[in-house]
Amino acid sequence: MPIFALDDWNFWFQSFRYIIVLFIGYFIPGDLVLIRTSFPKIFRIPLAIVIGMVLLAVQGYIAGYLHIRYLSWVYICFFSTVWIFAQKKIYTKIAPFKIDTIALILVIIGALAQLSTIWFTGYVNRGNATYCCGDSNDNFFYGAISKEVVHALPPEQPGMTGFEFKNYHYWSNIIIAETARIFHIPAFQLQYQYSTVVLSIILGLLLLALCNEVRASKTFSKWVLFFFYFGSDAVYWLVLLRKTVPMFTMSSLEDGIGFLANYPRALAVITSIAALTFLFHLKKDFLFRCYSLHHYCSQV
């Protein structure tokens, strides 16, 4: 599919379609996993979206290698139907949560800062595509992998027809490719314009959700947001302490602003935070049920 310019109405039309995709393709399957949990809505939505991304990749991987990729439509229809009926039968008490204003500001500013390093990758202006920010070679390679996965699983090596793509991680590319293939959204812009906005915001909300599950203070939660969005390692300071000239072209090991520059790693980090949040919630819920059972038995 073509790459649209920012002043093209198709770009904004596709972004509107992506919002629908978030709901149908990601949120609904993920929400079914969380349907008996008591996550606050502001945390349940991003957590369900991440779980839905993982489930979409799982079915895409299995269906692709079995050469039955039409199964993706069955997957979407099945979860949508079950979710509609589940809403009428299962009622879960939702825990209240009010997000702190400063925390919300940190999420917004942090997301904008992270997007500045990746969002203009593949930016189309007057018919010319620009690949700026981050490592343009890596970004182009990640985009090429997604395009290959759209066509076939296992994919071919980008630029080498007939050679199977091996010995490299492309799980995140399956999420992008399956979304592009099923819902007909340009894969490259889906990877670098549409999904990056969602991932950066989800990062902040999931960090707050994890802090909430471990009962961290609001002050601690804000510091967590600050360091994840704006923190960086001390590689330059270490070089400076050795009384040598700082090498600012050196890549940092950890850089909050450049979080999205490595797309597969960004998705892996977000998935890990979501998994930790879910596990802490299950542990807390299990302990509460054990306590309730013990209290009930002691009253009998």
PDB file of C-alpha atoms in Angstrom, residues 237-245:
ATOM      1  CA  TRP A 237      29.992  10.807  31.963  1.00  0.00           C
ATOM      2  CA  LEU A 238      32.130   7.701  32.394  1.00  0.00           C
ATOM      3  CA  VAL A 239      34.123   8.617  29.302  1.00  0.00           C
ATOM      4  CA  LEU A 240      34.496  12.173  30.617  1.00  0.00           C
ATOM      5  CA  LEU A 241      35.716  10.956  34.040  1.00  0.00           C
ATOM      6  CA  ARG A 242      38.497   9.087  32.273  1.00  0.00           C
ATOM      7  CA  LYS A 243      39.662  12.557  31.122  1.00  0.00           C
ATOM      8  CA  THR A 244      39.124  11.782  27.481  1.00  0.00           C
ATOM      9  CA  VAL A 245      37.051  13.623  24.929  1.00  0.00           C
TER      10      VAL A 245
END
